Coordinates of C-alpha atoms in Angstrom, one line a residue:
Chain A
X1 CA -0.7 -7.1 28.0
X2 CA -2.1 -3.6 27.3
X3 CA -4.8 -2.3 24.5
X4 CA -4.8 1.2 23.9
X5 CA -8.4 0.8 23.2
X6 CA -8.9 0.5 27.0
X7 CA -7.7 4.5 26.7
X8 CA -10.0 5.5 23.9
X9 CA -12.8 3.6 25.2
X10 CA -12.6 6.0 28.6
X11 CA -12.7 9.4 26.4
X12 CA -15.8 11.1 25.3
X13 CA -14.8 11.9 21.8
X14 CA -15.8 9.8 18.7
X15 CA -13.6 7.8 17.6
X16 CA -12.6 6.2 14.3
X17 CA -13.6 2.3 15.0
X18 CA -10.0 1.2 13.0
X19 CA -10.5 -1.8 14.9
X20 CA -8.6 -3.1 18.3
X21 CA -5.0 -4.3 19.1
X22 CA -2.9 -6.3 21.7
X23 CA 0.6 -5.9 22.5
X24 CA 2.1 -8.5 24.0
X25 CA 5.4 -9.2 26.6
X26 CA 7.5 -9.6 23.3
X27 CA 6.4 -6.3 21.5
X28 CA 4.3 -8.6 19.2
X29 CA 1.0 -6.4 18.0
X30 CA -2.2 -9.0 17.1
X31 CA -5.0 -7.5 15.3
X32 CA -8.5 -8.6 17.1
X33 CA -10.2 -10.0 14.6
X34 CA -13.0 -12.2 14.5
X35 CA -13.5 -15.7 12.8
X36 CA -17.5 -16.9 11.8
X37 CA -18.0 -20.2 13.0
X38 CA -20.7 -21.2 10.1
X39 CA -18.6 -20.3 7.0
X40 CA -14.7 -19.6 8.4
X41 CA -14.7 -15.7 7.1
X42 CA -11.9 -14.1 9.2
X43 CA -12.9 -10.0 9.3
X44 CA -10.8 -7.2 11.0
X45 CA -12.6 -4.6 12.4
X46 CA -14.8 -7.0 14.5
X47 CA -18.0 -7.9 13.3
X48 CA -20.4 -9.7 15.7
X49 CA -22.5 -10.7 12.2
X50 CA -20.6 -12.2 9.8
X51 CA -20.0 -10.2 7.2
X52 CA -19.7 -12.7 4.6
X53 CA -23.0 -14.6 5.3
X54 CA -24.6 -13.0 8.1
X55 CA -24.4 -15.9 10.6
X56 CA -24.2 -14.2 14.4
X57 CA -22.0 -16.8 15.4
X58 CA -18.4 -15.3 15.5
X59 CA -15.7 -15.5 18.1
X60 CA -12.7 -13.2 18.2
X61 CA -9.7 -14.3 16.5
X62 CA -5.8 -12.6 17.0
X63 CA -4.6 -12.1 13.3
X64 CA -0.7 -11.6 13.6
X65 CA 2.0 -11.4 11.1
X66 CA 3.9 -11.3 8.7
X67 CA 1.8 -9.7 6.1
X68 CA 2.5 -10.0 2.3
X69 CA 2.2 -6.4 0.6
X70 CA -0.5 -6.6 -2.2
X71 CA -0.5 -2.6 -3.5
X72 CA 0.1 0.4 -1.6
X73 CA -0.2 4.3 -2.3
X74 CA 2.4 7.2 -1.7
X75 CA -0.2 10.1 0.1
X76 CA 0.7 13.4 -0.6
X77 CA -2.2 15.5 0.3
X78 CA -4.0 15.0 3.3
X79 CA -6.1 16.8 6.2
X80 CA -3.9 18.3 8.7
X81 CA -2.7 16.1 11.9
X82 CA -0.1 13.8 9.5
X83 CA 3.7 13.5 8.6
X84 CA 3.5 13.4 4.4
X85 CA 4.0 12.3 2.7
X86 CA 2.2 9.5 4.0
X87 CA 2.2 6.0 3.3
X88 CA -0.9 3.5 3.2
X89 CA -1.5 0.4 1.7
X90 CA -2.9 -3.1 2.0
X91 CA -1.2 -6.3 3.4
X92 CA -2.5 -9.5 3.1
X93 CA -2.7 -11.8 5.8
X94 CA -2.2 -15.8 4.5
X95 CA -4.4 -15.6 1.7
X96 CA -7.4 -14.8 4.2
X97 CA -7.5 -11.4 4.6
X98 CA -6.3 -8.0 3.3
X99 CA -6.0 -5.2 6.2
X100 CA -5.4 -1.5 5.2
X101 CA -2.8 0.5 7.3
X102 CA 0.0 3.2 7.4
X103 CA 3.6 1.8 6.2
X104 CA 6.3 3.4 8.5
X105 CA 9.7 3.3 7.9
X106 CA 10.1 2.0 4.4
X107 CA 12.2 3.3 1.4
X108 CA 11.1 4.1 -1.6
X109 CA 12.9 1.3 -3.4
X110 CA 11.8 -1.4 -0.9
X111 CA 8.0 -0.6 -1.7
X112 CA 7.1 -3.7 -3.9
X113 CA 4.2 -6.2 -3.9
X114 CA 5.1 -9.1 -2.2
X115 CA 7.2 -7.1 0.2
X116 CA 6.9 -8.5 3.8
X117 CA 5.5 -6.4 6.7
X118 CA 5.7 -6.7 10.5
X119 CA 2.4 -5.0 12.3
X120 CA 3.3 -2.6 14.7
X121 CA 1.7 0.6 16.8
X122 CA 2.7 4.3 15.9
X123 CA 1.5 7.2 16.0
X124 CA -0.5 8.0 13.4
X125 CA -2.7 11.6 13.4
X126 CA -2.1 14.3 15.7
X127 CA -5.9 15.4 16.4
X128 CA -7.1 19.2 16.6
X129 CA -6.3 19.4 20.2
X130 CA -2.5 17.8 20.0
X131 CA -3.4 14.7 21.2
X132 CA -1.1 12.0 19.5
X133 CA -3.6 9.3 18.2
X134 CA -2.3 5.7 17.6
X135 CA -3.3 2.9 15.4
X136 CA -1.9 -0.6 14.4
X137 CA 0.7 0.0 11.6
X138 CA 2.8 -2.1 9.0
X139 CA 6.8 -1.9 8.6
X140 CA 8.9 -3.9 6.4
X141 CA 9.4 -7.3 8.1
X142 CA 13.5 -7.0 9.9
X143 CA 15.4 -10.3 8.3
Chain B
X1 CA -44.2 -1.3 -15.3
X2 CA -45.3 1.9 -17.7
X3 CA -42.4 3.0 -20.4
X4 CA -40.5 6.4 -18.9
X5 CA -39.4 9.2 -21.0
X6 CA -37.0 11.9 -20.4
X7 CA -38.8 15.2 -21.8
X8 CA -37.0 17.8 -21.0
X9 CA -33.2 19.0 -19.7
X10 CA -31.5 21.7 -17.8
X11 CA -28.3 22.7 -16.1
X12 CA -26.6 25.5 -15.1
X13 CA -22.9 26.5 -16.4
X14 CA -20.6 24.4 -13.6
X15 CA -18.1 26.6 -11.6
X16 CA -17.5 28.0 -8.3
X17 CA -20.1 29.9 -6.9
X18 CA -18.5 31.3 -3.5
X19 CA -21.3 34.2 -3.3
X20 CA -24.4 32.0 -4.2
X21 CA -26.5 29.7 -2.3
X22 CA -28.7 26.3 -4.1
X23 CA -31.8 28.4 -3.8
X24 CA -30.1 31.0 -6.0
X25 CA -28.5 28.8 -8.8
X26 CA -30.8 25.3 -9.1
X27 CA -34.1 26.9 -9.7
X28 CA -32.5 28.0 -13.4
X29 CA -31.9 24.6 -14.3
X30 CA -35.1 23.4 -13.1
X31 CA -37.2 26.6 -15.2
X32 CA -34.9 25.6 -18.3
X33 CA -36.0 21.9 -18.3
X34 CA -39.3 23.0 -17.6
X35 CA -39.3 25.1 -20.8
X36 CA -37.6 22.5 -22.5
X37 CA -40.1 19.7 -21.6
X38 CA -43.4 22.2 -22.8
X39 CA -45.1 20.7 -20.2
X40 CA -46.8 22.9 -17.9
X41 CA -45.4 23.4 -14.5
X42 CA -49.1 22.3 -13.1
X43 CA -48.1 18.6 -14.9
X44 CA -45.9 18.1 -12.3
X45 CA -47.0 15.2 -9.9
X46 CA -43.5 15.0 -8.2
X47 CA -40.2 16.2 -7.3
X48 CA -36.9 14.3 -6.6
X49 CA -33.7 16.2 -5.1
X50 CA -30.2 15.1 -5.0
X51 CA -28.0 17.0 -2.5
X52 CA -25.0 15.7 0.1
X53 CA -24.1 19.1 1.2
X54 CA -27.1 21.0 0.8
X55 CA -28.7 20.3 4.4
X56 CA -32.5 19.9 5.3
X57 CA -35.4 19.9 2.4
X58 CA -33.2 21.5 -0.1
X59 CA -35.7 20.7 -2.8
X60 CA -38.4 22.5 -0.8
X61 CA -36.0 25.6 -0.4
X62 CA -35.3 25.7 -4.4
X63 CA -38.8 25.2 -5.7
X64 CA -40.4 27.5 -3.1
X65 CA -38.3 30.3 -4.9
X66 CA -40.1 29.0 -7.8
X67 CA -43.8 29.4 -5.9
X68 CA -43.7 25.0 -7.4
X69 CA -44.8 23.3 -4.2
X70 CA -47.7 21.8 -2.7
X71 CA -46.9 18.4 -4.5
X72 CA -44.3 15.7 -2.9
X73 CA -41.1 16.4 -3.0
X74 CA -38.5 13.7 -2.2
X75 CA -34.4 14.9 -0.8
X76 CA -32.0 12.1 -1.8
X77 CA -28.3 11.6 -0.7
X78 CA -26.1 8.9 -1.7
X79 CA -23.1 10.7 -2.0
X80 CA -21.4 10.3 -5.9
X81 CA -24.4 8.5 -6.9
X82 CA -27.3 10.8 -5.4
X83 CA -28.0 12.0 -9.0
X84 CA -28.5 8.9 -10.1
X85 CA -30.7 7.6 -7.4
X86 CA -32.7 10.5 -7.6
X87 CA -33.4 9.8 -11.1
X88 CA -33.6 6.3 -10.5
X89 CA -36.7 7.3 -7.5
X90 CA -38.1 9.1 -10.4
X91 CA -38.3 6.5 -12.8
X92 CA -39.9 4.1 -10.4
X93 CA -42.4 7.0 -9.4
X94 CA -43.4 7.1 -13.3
X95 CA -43.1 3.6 -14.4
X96 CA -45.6 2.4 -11.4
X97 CA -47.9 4.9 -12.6
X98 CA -48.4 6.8 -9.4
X99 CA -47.1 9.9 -11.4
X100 CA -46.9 11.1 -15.0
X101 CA -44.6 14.1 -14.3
X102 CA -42.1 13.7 -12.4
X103 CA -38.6 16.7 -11.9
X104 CA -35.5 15.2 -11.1
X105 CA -32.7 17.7 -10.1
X106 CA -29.3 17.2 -8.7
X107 CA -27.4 20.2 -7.1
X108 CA -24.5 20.9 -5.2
X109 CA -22.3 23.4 -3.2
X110 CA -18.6 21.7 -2.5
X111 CA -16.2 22.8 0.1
X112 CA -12.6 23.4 -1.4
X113 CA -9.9 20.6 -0.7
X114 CA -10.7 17.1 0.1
X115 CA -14.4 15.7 0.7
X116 CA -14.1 14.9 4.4
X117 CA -14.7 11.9 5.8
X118 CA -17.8 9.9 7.1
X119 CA -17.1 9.8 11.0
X120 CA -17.5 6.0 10.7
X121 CA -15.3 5.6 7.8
X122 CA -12.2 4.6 9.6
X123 CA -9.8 3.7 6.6
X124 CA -9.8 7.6 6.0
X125 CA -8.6 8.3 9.7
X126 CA -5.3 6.0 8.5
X127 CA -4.6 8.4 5.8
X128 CA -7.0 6.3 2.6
X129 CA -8.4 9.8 1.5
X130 CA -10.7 9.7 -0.9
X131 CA -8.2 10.4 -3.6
X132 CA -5.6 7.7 -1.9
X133 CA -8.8 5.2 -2.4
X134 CA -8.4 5.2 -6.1
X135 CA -5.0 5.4 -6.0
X136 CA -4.5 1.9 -4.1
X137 CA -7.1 1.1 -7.0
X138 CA -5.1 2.1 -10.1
X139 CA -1.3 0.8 -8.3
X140 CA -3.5 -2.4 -8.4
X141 CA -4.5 -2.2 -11.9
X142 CA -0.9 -1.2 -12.7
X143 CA 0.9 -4.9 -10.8
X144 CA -2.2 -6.9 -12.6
X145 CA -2.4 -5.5 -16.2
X146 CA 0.5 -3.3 -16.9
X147 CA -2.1 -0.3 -16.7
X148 CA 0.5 2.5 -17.6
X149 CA 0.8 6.0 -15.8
X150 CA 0.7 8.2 -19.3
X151 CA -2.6 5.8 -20.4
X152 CA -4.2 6.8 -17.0
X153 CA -2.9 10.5 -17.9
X154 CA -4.7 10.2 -21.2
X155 CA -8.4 9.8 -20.1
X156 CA -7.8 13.6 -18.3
X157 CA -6.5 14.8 -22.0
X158 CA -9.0 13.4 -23.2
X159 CA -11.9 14.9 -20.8
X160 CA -10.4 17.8 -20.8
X161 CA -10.1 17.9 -25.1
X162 CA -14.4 17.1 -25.0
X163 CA -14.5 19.7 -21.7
X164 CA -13.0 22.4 -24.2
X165 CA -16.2 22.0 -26.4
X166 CA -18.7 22.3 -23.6
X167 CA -20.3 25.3 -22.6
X168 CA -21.6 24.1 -19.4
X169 CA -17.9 22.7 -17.8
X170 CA -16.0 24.0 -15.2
X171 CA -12.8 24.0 -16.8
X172 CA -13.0 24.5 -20.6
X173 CA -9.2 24.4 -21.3
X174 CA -6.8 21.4 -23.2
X175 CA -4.5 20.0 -21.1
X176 CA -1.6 17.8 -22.0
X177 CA -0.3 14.4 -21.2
X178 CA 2.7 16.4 -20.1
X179 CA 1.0 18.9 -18.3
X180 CA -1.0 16.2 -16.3
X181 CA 2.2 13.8 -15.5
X182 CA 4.1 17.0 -13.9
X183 CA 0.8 18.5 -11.9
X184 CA 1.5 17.9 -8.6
X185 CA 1.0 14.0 -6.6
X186 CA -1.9 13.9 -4.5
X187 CA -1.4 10.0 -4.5
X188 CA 0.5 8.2 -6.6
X189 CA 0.1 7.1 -9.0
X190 CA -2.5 10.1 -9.5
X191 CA -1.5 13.9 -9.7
X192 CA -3.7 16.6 -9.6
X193 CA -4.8 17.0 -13.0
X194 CA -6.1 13.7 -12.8
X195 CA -8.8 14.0 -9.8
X196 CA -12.1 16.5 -10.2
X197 CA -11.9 19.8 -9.1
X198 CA -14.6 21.1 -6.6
X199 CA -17.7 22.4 -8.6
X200 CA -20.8 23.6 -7.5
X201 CA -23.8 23.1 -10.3
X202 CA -27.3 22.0 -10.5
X203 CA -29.1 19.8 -13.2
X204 CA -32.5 19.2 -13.9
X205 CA -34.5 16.4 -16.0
X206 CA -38.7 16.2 -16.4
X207 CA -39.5 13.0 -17.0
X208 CA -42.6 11.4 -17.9
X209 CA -45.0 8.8 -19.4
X210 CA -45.2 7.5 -23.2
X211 CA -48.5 9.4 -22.8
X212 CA -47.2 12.7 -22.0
X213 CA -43.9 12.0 -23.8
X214 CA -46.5 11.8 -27.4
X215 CA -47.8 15.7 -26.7
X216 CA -44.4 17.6 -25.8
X217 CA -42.0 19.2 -28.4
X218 CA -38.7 17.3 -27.9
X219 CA -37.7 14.6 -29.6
X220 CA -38.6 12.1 -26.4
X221 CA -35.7 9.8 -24.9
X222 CA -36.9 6.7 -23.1
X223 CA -35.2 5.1 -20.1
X224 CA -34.3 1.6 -21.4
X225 CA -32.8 0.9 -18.0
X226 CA -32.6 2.4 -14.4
X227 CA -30.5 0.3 -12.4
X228 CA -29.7 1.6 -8.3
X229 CA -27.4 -1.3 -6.3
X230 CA -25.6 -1.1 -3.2
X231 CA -21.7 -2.5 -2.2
X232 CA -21.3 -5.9 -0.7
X233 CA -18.5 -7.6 1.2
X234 CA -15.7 -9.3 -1.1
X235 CA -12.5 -11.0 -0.2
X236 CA -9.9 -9.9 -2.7
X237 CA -7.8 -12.1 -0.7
X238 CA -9.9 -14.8 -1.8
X239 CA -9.5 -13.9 -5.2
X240 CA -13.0 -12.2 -5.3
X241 CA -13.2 -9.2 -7.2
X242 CA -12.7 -6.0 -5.4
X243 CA -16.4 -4.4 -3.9
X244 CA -15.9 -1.6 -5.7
X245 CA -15.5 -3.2 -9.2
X246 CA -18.2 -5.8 -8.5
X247 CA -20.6 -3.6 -7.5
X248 CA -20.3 -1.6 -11.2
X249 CA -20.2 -4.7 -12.6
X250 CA -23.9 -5.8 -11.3
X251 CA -25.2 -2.7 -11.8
X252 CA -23.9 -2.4 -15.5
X253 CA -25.3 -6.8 -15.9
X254 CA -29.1 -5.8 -14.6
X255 CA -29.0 -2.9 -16.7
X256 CA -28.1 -4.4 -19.8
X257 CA -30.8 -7.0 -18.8
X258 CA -33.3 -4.7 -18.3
X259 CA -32.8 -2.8 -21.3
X260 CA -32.3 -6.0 -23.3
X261 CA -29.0 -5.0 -25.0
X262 CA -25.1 -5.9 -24.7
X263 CA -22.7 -3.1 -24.6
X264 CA -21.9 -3.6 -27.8
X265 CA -25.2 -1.8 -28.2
X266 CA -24.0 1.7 -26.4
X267 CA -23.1 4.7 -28.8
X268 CA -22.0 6.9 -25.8
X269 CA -21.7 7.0 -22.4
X270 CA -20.7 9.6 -19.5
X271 CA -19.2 7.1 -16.8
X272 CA -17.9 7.9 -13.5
X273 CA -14.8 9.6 -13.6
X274 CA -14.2 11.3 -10.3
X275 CA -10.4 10.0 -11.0
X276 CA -8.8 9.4 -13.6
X277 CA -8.7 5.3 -12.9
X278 CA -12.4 5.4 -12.4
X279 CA -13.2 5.9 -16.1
X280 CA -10.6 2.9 -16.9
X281 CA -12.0 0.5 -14.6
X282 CA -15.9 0.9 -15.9
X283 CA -14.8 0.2 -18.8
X284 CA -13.7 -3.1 -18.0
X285 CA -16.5 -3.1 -15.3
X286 CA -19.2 -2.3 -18.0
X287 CA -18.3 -4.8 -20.3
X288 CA -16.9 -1.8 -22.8
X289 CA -13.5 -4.1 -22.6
X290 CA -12.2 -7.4 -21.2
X291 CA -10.7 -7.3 -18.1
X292 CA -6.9 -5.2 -18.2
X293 CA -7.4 -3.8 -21.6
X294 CA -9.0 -0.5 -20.2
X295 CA -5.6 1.4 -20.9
X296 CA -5.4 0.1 -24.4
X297 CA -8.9 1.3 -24.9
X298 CA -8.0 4.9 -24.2
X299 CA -4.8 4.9 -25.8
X300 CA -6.1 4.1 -29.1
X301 CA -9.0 6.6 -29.3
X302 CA -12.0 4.5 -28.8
X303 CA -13.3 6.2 -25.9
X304 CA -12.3 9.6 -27.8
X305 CA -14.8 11.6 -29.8
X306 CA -14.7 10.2 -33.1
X307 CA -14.0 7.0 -31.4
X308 CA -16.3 4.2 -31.5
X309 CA -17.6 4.3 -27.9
X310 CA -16.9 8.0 -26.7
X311 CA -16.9 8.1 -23.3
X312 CA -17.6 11.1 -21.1
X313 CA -18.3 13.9 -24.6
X314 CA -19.2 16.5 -21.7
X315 CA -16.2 16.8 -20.4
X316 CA -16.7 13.9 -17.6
X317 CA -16.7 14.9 -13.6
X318 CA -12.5 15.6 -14.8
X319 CA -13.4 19.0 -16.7
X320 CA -17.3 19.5 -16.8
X321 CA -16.6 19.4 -12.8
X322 CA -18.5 17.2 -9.8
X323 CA -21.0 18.8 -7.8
X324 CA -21.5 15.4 -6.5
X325 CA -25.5 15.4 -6.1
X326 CA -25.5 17.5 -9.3
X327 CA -23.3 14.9 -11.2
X328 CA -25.9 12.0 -12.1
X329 CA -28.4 14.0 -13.2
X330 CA -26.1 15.9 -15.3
X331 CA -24.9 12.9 -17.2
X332 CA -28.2 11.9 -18.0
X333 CA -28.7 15.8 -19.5
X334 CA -25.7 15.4 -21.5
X335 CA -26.5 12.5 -22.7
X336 CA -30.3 12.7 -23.8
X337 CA -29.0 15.7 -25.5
X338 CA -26.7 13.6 -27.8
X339 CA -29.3 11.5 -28.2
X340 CA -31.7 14.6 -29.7
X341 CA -28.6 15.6 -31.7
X342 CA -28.4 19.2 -29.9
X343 CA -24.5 18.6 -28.6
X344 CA -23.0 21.1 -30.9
X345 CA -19.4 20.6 -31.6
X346 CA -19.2 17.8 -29.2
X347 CA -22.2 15.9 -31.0
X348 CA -21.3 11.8 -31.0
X349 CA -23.3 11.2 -34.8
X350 CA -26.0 9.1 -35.0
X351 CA -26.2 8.3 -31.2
X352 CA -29.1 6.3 -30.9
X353 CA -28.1 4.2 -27.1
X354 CA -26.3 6.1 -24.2
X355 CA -25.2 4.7 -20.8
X356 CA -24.8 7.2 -17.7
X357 CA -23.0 5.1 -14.7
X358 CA -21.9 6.9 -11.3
X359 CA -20.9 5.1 -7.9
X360 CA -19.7 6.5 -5.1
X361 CA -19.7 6.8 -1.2
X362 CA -16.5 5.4 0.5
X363 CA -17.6 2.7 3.0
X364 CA -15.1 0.4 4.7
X365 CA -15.9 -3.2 3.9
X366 CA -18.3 -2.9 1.0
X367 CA -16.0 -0.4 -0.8
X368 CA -18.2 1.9 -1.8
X369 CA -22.0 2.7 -0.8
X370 CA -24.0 3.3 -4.4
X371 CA -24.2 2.6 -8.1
X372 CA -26.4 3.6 -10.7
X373 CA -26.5 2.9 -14.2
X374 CA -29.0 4.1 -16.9
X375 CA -29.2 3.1 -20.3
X376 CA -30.9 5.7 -22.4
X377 CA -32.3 5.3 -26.1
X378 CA -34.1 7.0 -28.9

């Protein structure tokens, strides 16, 4: 199993906190989420405090799909470093949580609410200095 | 709590000033609502600054061109809704009774292009600019309600048609529906014509007590409400209503309490229009409409001039322009100039309650950072 957090963590730069990731042997991606043990409010990025009602008792939860697409947006200006235009827009996650990210490799006509989407890693900014940056990603689910 | 009363107003003409720096623009709309007020600069207990671009003790810089210092003098950011907060600090200043005088002045300097990104706003680094932020907003509004793309079109004719009557906007030109569908897609469902332009301005307001407010030659406006809240966490998933649309919607609730009215009550309002989307939703958020029926409000002329409810008789931040610190401040000069009947051809008649609403500040999680609203009455 690999996180390419393990990567960012070693660099000196700030980073966006988008939040970390697991791959596993199967090419399944798992969002690292965490779950509140007081009041059951599943959040993605991490949050040690609950961010529903404060309680510091969370423990980390793998959020995995398929996701249902709720309403996305077609991106046509944006600051240099991605491919437009560029697709972003939220997927639900079984009625618990909604998670922004990029849609890759989806039509036009496929984009629809209710649409379902597989997470997966790409390659999502190229910074300043050409370095490819990656983030957790959604594609229409494959039948 | 002591009644507050704004006394006098100023602003600059909005536009581009590529050549000029604050300290050479704000300090005219602080001297004109100085000379407005008829108070005498000495009055002045206090001094409250709105700026997101404009670096370290701004105010300090602008009134020292002035020679207007020695008393305290406050720099507030909160991004779209700094103005507001600073008039809100204000407010609470004179209502306590520490001051009697108090200036409030928003200004700003934007960079061209898109407003760049907090650092820790990470929903921006997977391509939610700010503009893509409202978008996801309106494609919501769109599934839910039917909102359609020409009645989103129609509240940037309609900004633009007021704009065209304002001296002081940025852009003072008609558009039409057609010309705004075919500008160019920044995110869709929203083209160019229907997200601000990058302004630089400055605004100014002196505000003070009943007391004062009796001696001083305009007709005195009195702060009914001054409302500042901050985003919290909702669940849309859970069926909660989105942070961004709750948070307007608790601001608009304690400001109607405070000022003891319904909106049913407001004449004419400037509400936060950075997008097009964003003047449709606070409606609904405000209580001008139910829930869904913002489009229908614009399309039929309510929000128009010579509508029942004008909304945004400046021009809004889609013509008059959006120096964002500049913006809430500017809103409240617009509109406690309707209420003196001294807005010209763009005069709303027999104004006697205005609302001024802004929110802004992108921040993943709570939606968005800061809301004001004000509720303004002669």
């Amino acid at each position: 199993m690999t996180t390419k957090t393990e990567k960012v963590e070693a660099s000196t730069k700030i980073r966006p906190r988008i939040g970390r990731w697991e791959v596993d042997d199967h090419n399944e991606v798992a969002l690292l989420g965490t779950r509140c043990a007081a009041c059951g409010e599943v959040a993605f990025p991490e949050h040690q405090i609950c961010v529903n009602c404060g309680s510091e008792s969370t423990e980390v939860v793998r959020i995995k799909g398929p996701a249902t697409l709720r309403n996305y947006t077609i991106v046509h200006q944006l600051p240099p470093g991605y491919e437009r235009p560029w697709v972003v827009g939220y997927g639900e996650f079984d009625g618990q949580l909604s998670v922004l990210a990029p849609i890759v490799a989806a039509s036009r006509d496929e984009l629809h609410e209710g649409l379902s989407l597989s997470l997966c890693v790409g390659v999502t900014k190229v910074d300043d200095d050409g370095e490819e940056m990656y983030s957790y990603q959604f594609t229409p689910t494959k039948a | 709590m002591r009644e507050v009363f704004v006394i006098g107003s100023g602003m600059i003409p909005f536009g581009r000033f590529p050549q000029l720096m604050l300290e050479d623009f704000a300090g005219k709309a602080v001297s004109e609502a100085l000379s407005d007020s008829g108070v005498d600069r000495k009055q002045i207990g206090m001094a409250v600054f709105s700026t997101s671009n404009g670096g370290r003790v701004a105010g300090q810089r602008v009134l020292r061109e002035l020679s207007l210092t020695g008393m305290p003098i406050v720099n507030v950011e909160n991004a779209c809704a700094g103005g507001g907060t600073s008039l809100h600090v204000g407010w609470m200043a004179v209502a306590s009774g520490l001051h009697d005088v108090v200036l409030v002045v928003g200004m700003e300097k934007m960079e061209k292009g898109l407003i760049p990104p907090n650092p820790g706003e990470y929903e921006s680094f997977l391509g939610k600019t700010l503009p893509a932020k409202y978008a996801l907003r309106a494609s919501k509004h769109m599934q839910r309600y039917g909102l359609t793309k020409e009645q989103l079109a129609m509240v940037s004719v309609k900004n633009h048609r007021a704009g065209a009557l304002n001296p002081n906007a940025h852009y003072q030109e008609e558009v039409t529906l057609e010309q705004v569908l075919l500008s160019r897609p920044v995110a869709e469902p929203l083209t160019l014509l229907q997200c601000c332009p990058t302004t630089d301005g400055a605004a100014a307001l002196i505000i003070a007590s009943a007391e004062v407010a009796r001696r001083v030659g305009q007709k005195p406006v009195r702060i009914a409400a001054s409302v500042l809240k901050s985003g919290i966490y909702r669940n849309p998933a859970k069926g909660q209503s989105a942070s961004d649309d709750d948070l307007a919607e608790r601001a608009g609730l304690a400001a109607y309490e405070m000022a003891g009215m319904q909106p049913s009550d407001v004449n004419v309002a400037e509400v936060h229009d950075a997008f097009t989307i964003g003047e449709i939703l606070a409606y609904e958020n405000l209580g001008f409409c139910p829930r869904g029926e913002g489009g229908r409000l614009v399309e039929e002329g309510v929000t128009s001039l010579g509508g029942r409810l004008p909304v945004n008789p400046s021009g809004g931040r889609l013509s008059l322009g959006h120096p964002l610190g500049a913006t809430g401040v500017a809103q409240v000069v617009e509109l406690s100039r309707q209420l003196q009947a001294r807005s010209g051809a763009r005069q709303v008649g027999g104004a006697k309650t205005a609302l001024a609403h802004v929110q802004g500040g992108s921040t993943p999680g709570i939606g968005t950072g800061a809301a004001t609203v004000h509720i303004l009455t002669v």
